Amino acid sequence: MKKFENKEGMIVIKDYDTASEVLKSSNFIVPDLLDFVDRLIEASGRDLSMLRLFIHSSPFFLEGKRHASLRKIGANFLSPENYELWSTFFQSQIDSILDNLQKHHEFDLVKDIGIPVFTELFRPYLGVYPIDEKEFDKKATVLQKLIEPMLSINKLQQVNNDLSELMLNLSLETSDKTTSSSLLEQLMSGDFELTLDEKKAFLIVLYAATAPLAQTIVNILVRAYEDQINTEELLKNIDKYILESAAPVYIHRIALEDIVINKTSISKGNTVLIEIASAFKETKNFAFGSGKHFCLGAFISQKLICEIVPKFIRKYPNLQILSKQKDETNHIAHAYSSVRVKQN
Amino acid sequence: MQNTKKEDIVNFIINKVSQMKKIDNNSLNGETHLASVGVDSLAAVLMCGYIEEAYNIEVEPILMFEYKTANDVADAVLKIIEEQS
């Protein structure tokens, strides 16, 4: 991931000491995308209002009171207690996904495991019921790329337009297929200080945020089969495998003031990208970040990885990887666009 | 596009920086260090939008952080024009 290295104003951190100091320091904040988009709208005259709405409805890009309030909603829903209410459903869906693959001699881990994580698990869990599912997923599953630093204004415009289509495509009808309340149901029935559009945007953001989990599951499976790791060893060292296979490449911060950390000079306004796999390779707990922006989905991600990966390997112990293609257009996640496998 | 000259692109960049940052055009030249006159991430995104429109190419704002002067950026843009034509 060399795209952001050796660039003026950008600092890529690969060592643990500097990384942990940055994450602990109040001198670094998540990029203030809202302020950036407001200034961009003012300077360019472009209509990026939908992009603005999504940023304002996403806990990932905010600080302060709004961040805390959105994070609270997300944390409550993604809690261990709520997971317990859904665990039987998840297990049943996972079994169904894996059973469906038996009839295929060859299949694709991205298409047949990664995508169903979105469609069969998170869609009902979150309550995301698009009117046109195919079109919705085509756009929603690539929203992750929005967090790439330095997108062009035309790409941001395209994202804005895609977000508008996603909003129109989202149905607010709830499903009777699940027994526990989805996030949509909770948002619609609860007393939250969010407009209807903000609730829809928040829902879509969390759906899109499933991407790193889906990608990480595929990454772990590829690693498991290439290195011939058995399930017992995998489960014993699951934190290590998650860290080493985690999809997100960077933790992204902006420096508020000039500062020197471990002899690294960082200027006010500099973009700081902490390369997760390098900086935290000797630890096991940073795949999900730290502090007030610690990954909201950490608990459920770990649970689902520990459900899906061992079940898959036990069911298909003799899988052969035929081909794999990295997603070269994704600069902020280690992800495959395709992993073809064959049952032996 | 075939007749696009480097000098034209350099002047284009300087004019845009001058407008965006409200700096006298005459105080800028092809070797001015763009970051030192305030070309930040917002300016980089805007600049690339202007370049894309003017030259009908796709460029990424990170270009403005890879190349420090208008001369360097112009060289890169010329190369992209050739590649994308």
CSV table of C-alpha atoms in Angstrom, one decimal:
chain,number,residue,atom,x,y,z
A,1,MET,CA,0.0,0.0,0.0
A,2,LYS,CA,2.5,2.6,-1.2
A,3,LYS,CA,0.0,5.1,-2.5
A,4,PHE,CA,0.3,7.4,0.6
A,5,GLU,CA,4.0,7.0,1.3
A,6,ASN,CA,6.5,9.8,0.7
A,7,LYS,CA,3.8,12.3,0.1
A,8,GLU,CA,4.0,15.9,1.4
A,9,GLY,CA,1.8,16.3,4.4
A,10,MET,CA,1.3,12.6,4.9
A,11,ILE,CA,3.0,10.5,7.5
A,12,VAL,CA,2.8,6.7,7.5
A,13,ILE,CA,3.6,5.2,10.9
A,14,LYS,CA,4.7,1.6,11.0
A,15,ASP,CA,6.2,1.2,14.5
A,16,TYR,CA,4.3,0.4,17.7
A,17,ASP,CA,5.8,3.1,20.0
A,18,THR,CA,4.9,6.0,17.7
A,19,ALA,CA,1.6,4.6,16.8
A,20,SER,CA,0.5,4.1,20.4
A,21,GLU,CA,1.6,7.6,21.3
A,22,VAL,CA,-0.4,9.0,18.5
A,23,LEU,CA,-3.5,7.1,19.5
A,24,LYS,CA,-3.2,8.2,23.1
A,25,SER,CA,-2.5,11.8,22.3
A,26,SER,CA,-5.3,14.4,22.3
A,27,ASN,CA,-3.3,16.2,19.6
A,28,PHE,CA,-4.7,13.8,17.0
A,29,ILE,CA,-8.3,13.6,15.8
A,30,VAL,CA,-10.2,11.6,13.2
A,31,PRO,CA,-10.3,13.7,9.9
A,32,ASP,CA,-12.9,16.4,10.2
A,33,LEU,CA,-14.7,15.3,7.1
A,34,LEU,CA,-17.7,17.4,7.8
A,35,ASP,CA,-15.8,20.6,8.0
A,36,PHE,CA,-13.9,19.5,4.9
A,37,VAL,CA,-17.0,18.8,2.9
A,38,ASP,CA,-18.6,22.1,4.0
A,39,ARG,CA,-15.6,24.0,2.8
A,40,LEU,CA,-15.5,22.0,-0.4
A,41,ILE,CA,-19.2,22.7,-1.1
A,42,GLU,CA,-18.6,26.4,-0.4
A,43,ALA,CA,-15.5,26.6,-2.6
A,44,SER,CA,-16.7,24.5,-5.5
A,45,GLY,CA,-20.5,25.2,-5.6
A,46,ARG,CA,-21.1,21.5,-6.0
A,47,ASP,CA,-24.1,19.8,-4.4
A,48,LEU,CA,-22.6,17.3,-2.0
A,49,SER,CA,-25.5,17.5,0.4
A,50,MET,CA,-26.1,13.7,0.6
A,51,LEU,CA,-22.4,13.1,1.3
A,52,ARG,CA,-22.7,15.7,4.1
A,53,LEU,CA,-25.7,14.0,5.5
A,54,PHE,CA,-23.9,10.6,5.6
A,55,ILE,CA,-20.8,12.0,7.2
A,56,HIS,CA,-23.0,13.8,9.8
A,57,SER,CA,-24.8,10.4,10.5
A,58,SER,CA,-21.7,8.4,10.8
A,59,PRO,CA,-19.8,7.8,14.1
A,60,PHE,CA,-16.6,7.1,12.2
A,61,PHE,CA,-16.0,10.7,11.0
A,62,LEU,CA,-17.1,12.7,13.9
A,63,GLU,CA,-15.8,13.9,17.3
A,64,GLY,CA,-17.6,15.5,20.2
A,65,LYS,CA,-21.2,15.3,21.3
A,66,ARG,CA,-22.6,14.1,18.0
A,67,HIS,CA,-20.0,11.3,17.8
A,68,ALA,CA,-20.8,10.2,21.3
A,69,SER,CA,-24.6,10.1,20.7
A,70,LEU,CA,-24.3,8.1,17.4
A,71,ARG,CA,-21.8,5.8,19.0
A,72,LYS,CA,-24.1,5.1,21.9
A,73,ILE,CA,-26.9,4.1,19.5
A,74,GLY,CA,-24.5,1.8,17.6
A,75,ALA,CA,-22.9,0.4,20.7
A,76,ASN,CA,-26.2,-0.5,22.3
A,77,PHE,CA,-27.3,-2.3,19.2
A,78,LEU,CA,-24.0,-4.1,18.6
A,79,SER,CA,-23.7,-5.1,22.2
A,80,PRO,CA,-23.0,-8.6,23.5
A,81,GLU,CA,-26.5,-8.6,25.0
A,82,ASN,CA,-28.2,-8.0,21.7
A,83,TYR,CA,-25.9,-10.5,20.0
A,84,GLU,CA,-27.2,-13.2,22.3
A,85,LEU,CA,-30.8,-12.4,21.1
A,86,TRP,CA,-29.6,-12.9,17.5
A,87,SER,CA,-27.1,-15.7,18.0
A,88,THR,CA,-29.5,-18.5,17.1
A,89,PHE,CA,-30.5,-16.7,13.9
A,90,PHE,CA,-26.8,-16.1,13.0
A,91,GLN,CA,-25.9,-19.7,13.5
A,92,SER,CA,-28.8,-20.9,11.4
A,93,GLN,CA,-27.9,-18.5,8.6
A,94,ILE,CA,-24.2,-19.4,8.7
A,95,ASP,CA,-25.2,-23.1,8.5
A,96,SER,CA,-27.4,-22.4,5.6
A,97,ILE,CA,-24.7,-20.4,3.8
A,98,LEU,CA,-22.2,-23.2,4.2
A,99,ASP,CA,-24.6,-26.0,3.3
A,100,ASN,CA,-25.5,-24.2,0.1
A,101,LEU,CA,-21.9,-24.5,-1.1
A,102,GLN,CA,-21.9,-28.3,-0.9
A,103,LYS,CA,-23.5,-28.7,-4.2
A,104,HIS,CA,-20.8,-26.7,-5.9
A,105,HIS,CA,-17.5,-28.3,-6.9
A,106,GLU,CA,-16.0,-24.9,-7.3
A,107,PHE,CA,-17.0,-21.5,-5.8
A,108,ASP,CA,-15.7,-18.1,-4.9
A,109,LEU,CA,-15.0,-17.2,-1.3
A,110,VAL,CA,-15.7,-13.5,-2.0
A,111,LYS,CA,-19.0,-14.0,-3.8
A,112,ASP,CA,-20.2,-17.1,-1.8
A,113,ILE,CA,-19.0,-16.2,1.8
A,114,GLY,CA,-18.0,-12.5,1.9
A,115,ILE,CA,-21.2,-11.2,0.2
A,116,PRO,CA,-23.6,-13.4,2.1
A,117,VAL,CA,-22.1,-11.9,5.3
A,118,PHE,CA,-23.8,-8.7,4.1
A,119,THR,CA,-27.0,-10.2,2.6
A,120,GLU,CA,-27.8,-13.1,4.9
A,121,LEU,CA,-26.5,-11.9,8.2
A,122,PHE,CA,-26.3,-8.1,8.4
A,123,ARG,CA,-29.2,-7.2,6.2
A,124,PRO,CA,-31.8,-8.8,8.5
A,125,TYR,CA,-29.8,-7.9,11.6
A,126,LEU,CA,-29.7,-4.2,10.7
A,127,GLY,CA,-33.1,-4.2,8.9
A,128,VAL,CA,-31.7,-3.2,5.5
A,129,TYR,CA,-34.4,-4.2,2.9
A,130,PRO,CA,-33.6,-2.5,-0.4
A,131,ILE,CA,-36.3,-2.3,-3.1
A,132,ASP,CA,-33.7,-3.4,-5.7
A,133,GLU,CA,-31.2,-5.6,-3.8
A,134,LYS,CA,-28.7,-6.0,-6.5
A,135,GLU,CA,-28.4,-2.3,-7.3
A,136,PHE,CA,-28.2,-1.5,-3.6
A,137,ASP,CA,-25.5,-3.9,-2.8
A,138,LYS,CA,-23.5,-2.9,-5.9
A,139,LYS,CA,-23.2,0.6,-4.4
A,140,ALA,CA,-23.4,-0.1,-0.6
A,141,THR,CA,-20.6,-2.7,-0.5
A,142,VAL,CA,-18.1,-0.3,-2.0
A,143,LEU,CA,-18.9,2.6,0.3
A,144,GLN,CA,-15.8,1.7,2.3
A,145,LYS,CA,-13.7,3.4,-0.3
A,146,LEU,CA,-15.2,6.7,0.8
A,147,ILE,CA,-12.8,6.7,3.6
A,148,GLU,CA,-9.8,6.8,1.4
A,149,PRO,CA,-7.8,10.0,1.9
A,150,MET,CA,-7.8,12.5,-1.0
A,151,LEU,CA,-10.6,11.4,-3.2
A,152,SER,CA,-11.1,13.6,-6.2
A,153,ILE,CA,-14.1,16.0,-6.3
A,154,ASN,CA,-15.6,14.1,-9.2
A,155,LYS,CA,-15.3,10.8,-7.2
A,156,LEU,CA,-16.9,12.5,-4.2
A,157,GLN,CA,-19.7,13.7,-6.5
A,158,GLN,CA,-20.2,10.2,-7.7
A,159,VAL,CA,-20.3,8.9,-4.1
A,160,ASN,CA,-22.8,11.7,-3.3
A,161,ASN,CA,-25.0,10.6,-6.2
A,162,ASP,CA,-24.7,6.9,-5.2
A,163,LEU,CA,-25.7,7.8,-1.7
A,164,SER,CA,-28.8,9.5,-3.0
A,165,GLU,CA,-29.7,6.3,-4.9
A,166,LEU,CA,-29.1,4.2,-1.8
A,167,MET,CA,-31.5,6.4,0.2
A,168,LEU,CA,-34.2,6.1,-2.4
A,169,ASN,CA,-33.6,2.3,-2.7
A,170,LEU,CA,-34.0,1.7,1.1
A,171,SER,CA,-37.4,0.4,2.1
A,172,LEU,CA,-38.6,1.1,5.6
A,173,GLU,CA,-40.7,-2.0,5.8
A,174,THR,CA,-39.7,-4.4,8.5
A,175,SER,CA,-39.5,-8.1,8.1
A,176,ASP,CA,-41.3,-10.8,10.0
A,177,LYS,CA,-38.5,-13.4,9.3
A,178,THR,CA,-36.6,-12.6,12.5
A,179,THR,CA,-37.8,-12.6,16.1
A,180,SER,CA,-35.5,-9.9,17.5
A,181,SER,CA,-35.6,-6.2,16.7
A,182,SER,CA,-33.4,-5.0,13.9
A,183,LEU,CA,-31.6,-1.7,14.1
A,184,LEU,CA,-34.2,-0.2,11.7
A,185,GLU,CA,-37.0,-1.3,14.0
A,186,GLN,CA,-35.2,0.2,17.0
A,187,LEU,CA,-34.5,3.4,15.2
A,188,MET,CA,-38.1,3.8,14.0
A,189,SER,CA,-39.6,3.0,17.4
A,190,GLY,CA,-37.1,4.7,19.7
A,191,ASP,CA,-36.7,8.3,20.8
A,192,PHE,CA,-33.5,9.4,19.1
A,193,GLU,CA,-32.5,12.9,18.1
A,194,LEU,CA,-32.2,11.9,14.4
A,195,THR,CA,-34.3,12.9,11.5
A,196,LEU,CA,-35.7,10.1,9.3
A,197,ASP,CA,-33.0,10.7,6.7
A,198,GLU,CA,-30.3,10.6,9.4
A,199,LYS,CA,-31.7,7.3,10.6
A,200,LYS,CA,-31.6,5.8,7.1
A,201,ALA,CA,-28.1,7.2,6.5
A,202,PHE,CA,-26.9,5.7,9.8
A,203,LEU,CA,-28.4,2.3,8.9
A,204,ILE,CA,-26.7,2.4,5.5
A,205,VAL,CA,-23.4,3.4,7.0
A,206,LEU,CA,-23.4,0.5,9.4
A,207,TYR,CA,-24.4,-1.9,6.6
A,208,ALA,CA,-21.4,-0.6,4.5
A,209,ALA,CA,-19.2,-1.0,7.6
A,210,THR,CA,-19.8,-4.7,7.3
A,211,ALA,CA,-17.2,-4.7,4.5
A,212,PRO,CA,-14.1,-5.1,6.7
A,213,LEU,CA,-15.6,-8.1,8.5
A,214,ALA,CA,-16.5,-9.8,5.2
A,215,GLN,CA,-13.0,-9.1,3.8
A,216,THR,CA,-11.3,-10.2,7.0
A,217,ILE,CA,-13.2,-13.5,7.0
A,218,VAL,CA,-12.0,-14.2,3.4
A,219,ASN,CA,-8.5,-13.1,4.3
A,220,ILE,CA,-8.4,-15.5,7.2
A,221,LEU,CA,-9.8,-18.4,5.1
A,222,VAL,CA,-7.2,-17.8,2.4
A,223,ARG,CA,-4.4,-17.8,5.0
A,224,ALA,CA,-5.8,-20.9,6.7
A,225,TYR,CA,-5.8,-22.9,3.5
A,226,GLU,CA,-2.5,-21.7,2.1
A,227,ASP,CA,-0.7,-22.2,5.4
A,228,GLN,CA,-2.7,-25.4,6.2
A,229,ILE,CA,-3.7,-24.1,9.7
A,230,ASN,CA,-6.0,-26.4,11.6
A,231,THR,CA,-9.1,-25.1,13.4
A,232,GLU,CA,-7.7,-25.7,16.9
A,233,GLU,CA,-4.6,-23.6,16.2
A,234,LEU,CA,-6.6,-21.0,14.5
A,235,LEU,CA,-9.0,-20.6,17.5
A,236,LYS,CA,-6.1,-20.7,20.0
A,237,ASN,CA,-4.5,-17.8,18.2
A,238,ILE,CA,-7.5,-16.1,16.7
A,239,ASP,CA,-6.5,-12.6,17.9
A,240,LYS,CA,-3.2,-12.9,16.0
A,241,TYR,CA,-4.9,-14.2,12.8
A,242,ILE,CA,-7.4,-11.4,13.0
A,243,LEU,CA,-4.7,-8.8,13.3
A,244,GLU,CA,-2.6,-10.3,10.6
A,245,SER,CA,-5.6,-10.8,8.2
A,246,ALA,CA,-7.5,-7.6,9.2
A,247,ALA,CA,-8.8,-5.9,6.1
A,248,PRO,CA,-8.4,-2.2,7.3
A,249,VAL,CA,-4.9,-1.0,6.3
A,250,TYR,CA,-4.8,2.2,8.3
A,251,ILE,CA,-6.0,4.1,11.3
A,252,HIS,CA,-6.3,7.7,10.0
A,253,ARG,CA,-5.7,10.7,12.2
A,254,ILE,CA,-5.0,14.5,11.7
A,255,ALA,CA,-2.6,16.4,13.8
A,256,LEU,CA,-4.1,19.5,15.5
A,257,GLU,CA,-0.7,21.1,16.3
A,258,ASP,CA,3.0,20.6,15.5
A,259,ILE,CA,4.4,17.8,17.6
A,260,VAL,CA,7.4,15.5,17.8
A,261,ILE,CA,6.7,11.9,18.7
A,262,ASN,CA,9.6,9.5,19.0
A,263,LYS,CA,11.8,11.7,16.8
A,264,THR,CA,9.1,11.9,14.2
A,265,SER,CA,8.1,15.5,13.4
A,266,ILE,CA,4.5,15.9,12.6
A,267,SER,CA,3.1,19.3,11.5
A,268,LYS,CA,-0.3,20.8,12.2
A,269,GLY,CA,-2.7,19.5,9.7
A,270,ASN,CA,-0.6,16.5,8.6
A,271,THR,CA,-2.4,13.4,7.8
A,272,VAL,CA,-1.2,10.5,9.9
A,273,LEU,CA,-1.8,7.0,8.7
A,274,ILE,CA,-0.9,4.2,11.2
A,275,GLU,CA,-0.3,1.0,9.2
A,276,ILE,CA,-2.1,-1.5,11.4
A,277,ALA,CA,-0.4,-4.7,10.4
A,278,SER,CA,3.1,-3.3,10.8
A,279,ALA,CA,2.6,-1.1,13.9
A,280,PHE,CA,0.8,-3.7,15.9
A,281,LYS,CA,2.3,-7.0,14.7
A,282,GLU,CA,3.7,-7.7,18.1
A,283,THR,CA,0.4,-7.1,19.9
A,284,LYS,CA,-2.9,-8.7,19.3
A,285,ASN,CA,-5.5,-6.1,20.2
A,286,PHE,CA,-5.2,-3.3,17.8
A,287,ALA,CA,-6.9,-4.7,14.8
A,288,PHE,CA,-10.0,-2.9,16.1
A,289,GLY,CA,-8.2,0.4,17.0
A,290,SER,CA,-8.3,1.9,20.5
A,291,GLY,CA,-9.9,4.7,22.5
A,292,LYS,CA,-13.1,6.5,21.7
A,293,HIS,CA,-13.0,5.3,18.1
A,294,PHE,CA,-12.5,1.7,19.0
A,295,CYS,CA,-14.4,-0.4,16.4
A,296,LEU,CA,-18.1,-0.5,17.3
A,297,GLY,CA,-18.3,-3.9,15.6
A,298,ALA,CA,-15.3,-5.5,17.4
A,299,PHE,CA,-17.4,-7.8,19.5
A,300,ILE,CA,-19.7,-9.1,16.8
A,301,SER,CA,-16.9,-9.3,14.3
A,302,GLN,CA,-14.9,-11.6,16.6
A,303,LYS,CA,-17.9,-13.7,17.4
A,304,LEU,CA,-18.8,-14.2,13.8
A,305,ILE,CA,-15.3,-14.9,12.7
A,306,CYS,CA,-15.0,-17.5,15.4
A,307,GLU,CA,-18.4,-19.0,14.2
A,308,ILE,CA,-17.8,-18.9,10.5
A,309,VAL,CA,-14.2,-19.7,10.0
A,310,PRO,CA,-13.9,-23.0,12.0
A,311,LYS,CA,-17.3,-24.2,10.7
A,312,PHE,CA,-16.2,-23.6,7.2
A,313,ILE,CA,-12.8,-25.3,7.6
A,314,ARG,CA,-14.4,-28.3,9.3
A,315,LYS,CA,-17.0,-28.6,6.6
A,316,TYR,CA,-14.5,-28.1,3.7
A,317,PRO,CA,-11.1,-29.4,5.0
A,318,ASN,CA,-9.7,-30.2,1.6
A,319,LEU,CA,-10.4,-27.0,-0.3
A,320,GLN,CA,-7.8,-26.0,-2.9
A,321,ILE,CA,-7.3,-22.4,-3.9
A,322,LEU,CA,-7.4,-22.2,-7.7
A,323,SER,CA,-6.9,-18.4,-8.1
A,324,LYS,CA,-7.1,-15.2,-6.1
A,325,GLN,CA,-7.3,-11.6,-7.2
A,326,LYS,CA,-6.5,-8.7,-5.0
A,327,ASP,CA,-8.8,-5.7,-5.2
A,328,GLU,CA,-6.2,-3.2,-6.6
A,329,THR,CA,-8.7,-0.4,-6.5
A,330,ASN,CA,-9.1,-0.6,-2.7
A,331,HIS,CA,-6.3,1.4,-1.1
A,332,ILE,CA,-7.6,1.3,2.4
A,333,ALA,CA,-8.3,-2.4,2.8
A,334,HIS,CA,-6.5,-5.6,2.2
A,335,ALA,CA,-9.2,-7.3,0.2
A,336,TYR,CA,-9.7,-9.8,-2.6
A,337,SER,CA,-12.1,-9.2,-5.5
A,338,SER,CA,-12.1,-12.9,-6.1
A,339,VAL,CA,-10.8,-16.2,-4.6
A,340,ARG,CA,-11.8,-19.2,-6.6
A,341,VAL,CA,-11.6,-22.5,-4.7
A,342,LYS,CA,-12.3,-26.2,-5.5
A,343,GLN,CA,-13.5,-29.0,-3.3
A,344,ASN,CA,-11.1,-32.0,-3.5
B,1,MET,CA,-4.5,17.6,-26.2
B,2,GLN,CA,-1.5,16.7,-28.4
B,3,ASN,CA,-0.6,20.4,-28.4
B,4,THR,CA,-0.9,20.9,-24.7
B,5,LYS,CA,2.3,22.5,-23.6
B,6,LYS,CA,3.9,22.2,-20.2
B,7,GLU,CA,4.0,26.0,-19.9
B,8,ASP,CA,0.2,26.2,-20.4
B,9,ILE,CA,-0.3,23.7,-17.6
B,10,VAL,CA,2.1,25.5,-15.3
B,11,ASN,CA,0.3,28.8,-15.9
B,12,PHE,CA,-3.0,27.2,-15.4
B,13,ILE,CA,-1.9,25.8,-12.0
B,14,ILE,CA,-0.4,29.1,-10.9
B,15,ASN,CA,-3.5,31.0,-11.9
B,16,LYS,CA,-5.7,28.7,-10.0
B,17,VAL,CA,-3.5,28.8,-6.9
B,18,SER,CA,-3.5,32.5,-7.1
B,19,GLN,CA,-7.3,32.6,-7.2
B,20,MET,CA,-7.8,30.0,-4.5
B,21,LYS,CA,-5.3,31.4,-2.1
B,22,LYS,CA,-5.8,35.1,-3.0
B,23,ILE,CA,-2.1,35.5,-3.8
B,24,ASP,CA,-0.6,37.8,-6.4
B,25,ASN,CA,0.0,35.8,-9.5
B,26,ASN,CA,3.4,37.5,-10.0
B,27,SER,CA,4.7,36.2,-6.8
B,28,LEU,CA,4.3,32.6,-8.0
B,29,ASN,CA,6.3,30.7,-10.5
B,30,GLY,CA,6.8,27.1,-11.7
B,31,GLU,CA,9.3,26.5,-8.9
B,32,THR,CA,7.2,27.8,-6.0
B,33,HIS,CA,6.8,25.2,-3.3
B,34,LEU,CA,3.0,24.8,-3.4
B,35,ALA,CA,2.5,23.6,0.2
B,36,SER,CA,4.4,26.7,1.4
B,37,VAL,CA,1.8,29.0,-0.2
B,38,GLY,CA,-1.1,27.1,1.5
B,39,VAL,CA,-2.0,24.4,-1.0
B,40,ASP,CA,-3.6,22.0,1.5
B,41,SER,CA,-5.9,19.1,1.0
B,42,LEU,CA,-8.9,21.2,0.1
B,43,ALA,CA,-6.9,23.1,-2.5
B,44,ALA,CA,-5.5,19.9,-3.8
B,45,VAL,CA,-9.0,18.4,-4.3
B,46,LEU,CA,-10.2,21.6,-6.0
B,47,MET,CA,-7.1,21.9,-8.2
B,48,CYS,CA,-7.5,18.4,-9.4
B,49,GLY,CA,-11.1,19.0,-10.2
B,50,TYR,CA,-10.0,22.0,-12.3
B,51,ILE,CA,-7.3,20.0,-14.0
B,52,GLU,CA,-9.7,17.2,-14.8
B,53,GLU,CA,-12.2,19.6,-16.4
B,54,ALA,CA,-9.6,21.6,-18.3
B,55,TYR,CA,-7.7,18.6,-19.7
B,56,ASN,CA,-10.4,15.9,-19.8
B,57,ILE,CA,-8.3,13.5,-17.8
B,58,GLU,CA,-8.6,11.7,-14.4
B,59,VAL,CA,-6.2,12.8,-11.7
B,60,GLU,CA,-6.0,12.1,-8.0
B,61,PRO,CA,-5.5,14.9,-5.5
B,62,ILE,CA,-2.6,13.0,-4.0
B,63,LEU,CA,-0.7,14.2,-7.1
B,64,MET,CA,-0.5,17.6,-5.4
B,65,PHE,CA,1.4,16.0,-2.5
B,66,GLU,CA,3.6,13.9,-4.6
B,67,TYR,CA,4.9,16.8,-6.6
B,68,LYS,CA,5.9,19.9,-4.8
B,69,THR,CA,6.0,22.6,-7.5
B,70,ALA,CA,3.8,23.6,-10.4
B,71,ASN,CA,6.5,22.5,-12.8
B,72,ASP,CA,6.6,19.0,-11.3
B,73,VAL,CA,2.8,18.8,-11.2
B,74,ALA,CA,2.6,19.9,-14.9
B,75,ASP,CA,5.1,17.2,-15.9
B,76,ALA,CA,2.9,14.6,-14.2
B,77,VAL,CA,-0.2,16.0,-15.8
B,78,LEU,CA,1.4,15.9,-19.2
B,79,LYS,CA,2.3,12.2,-18.6
B,80,ILE,CA,-1.3,11.5,-17.6
B,81,ILE,CA,-2.6,13.3,-20.7
B,82,GLU,CA,-0.4,11.0,-22.9
B,83,GLU,CA,-1.4,7.9,-21.0
B,84,GLN,CA,-5.2,8.6,-21.1
B,85,SER,CA,-5.4,9.9,-24.7
